[in-house]
mmCIF file of C-alpha atoms in Angstrom:
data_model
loop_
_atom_site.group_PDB
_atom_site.id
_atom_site.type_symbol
_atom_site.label_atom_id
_atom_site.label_comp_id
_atom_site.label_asym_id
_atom_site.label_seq_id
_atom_site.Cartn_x
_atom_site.Cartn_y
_atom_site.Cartn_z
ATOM 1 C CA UNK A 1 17.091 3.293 -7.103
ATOM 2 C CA UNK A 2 15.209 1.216 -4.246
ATOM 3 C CA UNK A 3 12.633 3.933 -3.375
ATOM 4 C CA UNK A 4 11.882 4.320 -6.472
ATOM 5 C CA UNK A 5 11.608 0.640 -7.558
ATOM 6 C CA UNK A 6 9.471 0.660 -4.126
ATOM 7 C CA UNK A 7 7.031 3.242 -4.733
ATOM 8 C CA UNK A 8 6.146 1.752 -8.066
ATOM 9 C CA UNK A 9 5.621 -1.858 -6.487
ATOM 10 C CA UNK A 10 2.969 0.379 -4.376
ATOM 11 C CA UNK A 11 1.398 1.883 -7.182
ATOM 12 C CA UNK A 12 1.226 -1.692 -9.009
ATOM 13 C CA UNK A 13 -0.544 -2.922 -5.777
ATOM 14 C CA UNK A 14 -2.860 0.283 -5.100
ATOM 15 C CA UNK A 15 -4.020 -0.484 -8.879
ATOM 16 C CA UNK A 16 -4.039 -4.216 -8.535
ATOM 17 C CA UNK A 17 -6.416 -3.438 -5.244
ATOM 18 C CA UNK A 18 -8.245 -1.231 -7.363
ATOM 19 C CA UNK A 19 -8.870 -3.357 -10.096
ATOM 20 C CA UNK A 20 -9.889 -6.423 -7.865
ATOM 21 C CA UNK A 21 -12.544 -3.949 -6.220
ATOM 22 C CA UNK A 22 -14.333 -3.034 -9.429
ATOM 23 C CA UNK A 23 -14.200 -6.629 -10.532
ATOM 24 C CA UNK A 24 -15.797 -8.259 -7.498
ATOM 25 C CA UNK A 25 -18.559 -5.088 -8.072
ATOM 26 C CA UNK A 26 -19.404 -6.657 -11.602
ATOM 27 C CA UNK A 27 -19.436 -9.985 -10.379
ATOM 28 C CA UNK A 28 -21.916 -9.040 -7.566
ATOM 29 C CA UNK A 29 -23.923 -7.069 -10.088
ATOM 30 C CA UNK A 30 -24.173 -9.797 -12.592
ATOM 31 C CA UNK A 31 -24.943 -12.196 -10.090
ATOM 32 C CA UNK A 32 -28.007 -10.421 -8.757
ATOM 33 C CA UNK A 33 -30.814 -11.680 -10.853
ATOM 34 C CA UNK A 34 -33.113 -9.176 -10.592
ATOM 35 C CA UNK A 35 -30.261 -6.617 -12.667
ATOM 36 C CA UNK A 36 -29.724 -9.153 -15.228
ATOM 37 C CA UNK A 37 -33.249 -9.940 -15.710
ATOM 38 C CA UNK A 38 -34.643 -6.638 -15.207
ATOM 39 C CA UNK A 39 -31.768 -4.026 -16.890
ATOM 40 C CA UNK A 40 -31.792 -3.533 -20.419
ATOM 41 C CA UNK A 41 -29.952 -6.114 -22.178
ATOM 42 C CA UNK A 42 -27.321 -3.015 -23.273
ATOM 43 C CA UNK A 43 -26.669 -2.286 -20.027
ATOM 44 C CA UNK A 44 -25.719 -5.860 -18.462
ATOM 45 C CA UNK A 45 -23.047 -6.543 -21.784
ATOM 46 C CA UNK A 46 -21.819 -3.056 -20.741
ATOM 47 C CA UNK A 47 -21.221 -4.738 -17.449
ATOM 48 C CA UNK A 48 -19.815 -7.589 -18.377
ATOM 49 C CA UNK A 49 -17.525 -5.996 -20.960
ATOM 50 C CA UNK A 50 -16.579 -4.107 -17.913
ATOM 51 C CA UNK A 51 -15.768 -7.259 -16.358
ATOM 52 C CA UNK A 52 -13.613 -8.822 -18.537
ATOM 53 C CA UNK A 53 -11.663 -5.216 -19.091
ATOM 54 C CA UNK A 54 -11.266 -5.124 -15.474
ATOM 55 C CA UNK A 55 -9.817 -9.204 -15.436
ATOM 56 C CA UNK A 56 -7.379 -8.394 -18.674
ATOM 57 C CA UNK A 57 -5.907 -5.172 -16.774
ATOM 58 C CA UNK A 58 -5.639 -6.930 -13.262
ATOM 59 C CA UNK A 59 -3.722 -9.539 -15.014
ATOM 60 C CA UNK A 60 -1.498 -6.862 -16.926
ATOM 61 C CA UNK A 61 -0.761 -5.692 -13.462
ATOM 62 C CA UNK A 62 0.387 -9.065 -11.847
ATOM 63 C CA UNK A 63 2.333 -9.724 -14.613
ATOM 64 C CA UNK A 64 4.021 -6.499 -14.708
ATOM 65 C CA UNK A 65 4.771 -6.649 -10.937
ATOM 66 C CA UNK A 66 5.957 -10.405 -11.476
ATOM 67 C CA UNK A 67 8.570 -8.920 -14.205
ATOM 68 C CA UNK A 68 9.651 -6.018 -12.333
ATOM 69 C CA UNK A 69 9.977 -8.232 -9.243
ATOM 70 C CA UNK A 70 12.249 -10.716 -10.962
ATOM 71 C CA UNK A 71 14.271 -7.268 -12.101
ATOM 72 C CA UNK A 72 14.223 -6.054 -8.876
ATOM 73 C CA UNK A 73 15.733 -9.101 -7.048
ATOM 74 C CA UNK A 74 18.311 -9.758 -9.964
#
């Protein structure tokens, strides 16, 4: 059904909005000096791990909306 093939294309790109959020949050985190010098060294790999979790499920996103795309128009 359309609407329904719709509303999940809008939940794909409410999560892929989501995801991009958090990730340019790490980024700006890790690039701030100060944290990275002055957090416990625990702390910053939690925020890069957090980083790269973010990346792996933003891409899991695209590519699911790529595949369901291609469906969709098929």
């Amino acid at each position: 059904d359309a609407s329904v093939a719709r509303a999940h294309v809008e939940r794909l790109e409410a999560q892929k909005t989501e995801q991009s959020s958090l990730i340019a949050s790490y980024e700006k985190r890790l690039s701030n000096e100060a944290y990275v010098r002055q957090a416990p060294k625990q702390v910053v790999e939690q925020t890069r791990d957090q980083l790269a979790e973010a990346k792996e499920r933003l891409e899991r996103l695209q590519t699911e909306q790529a595949r369901f795309t291609s469906l969709e128009s098929s």
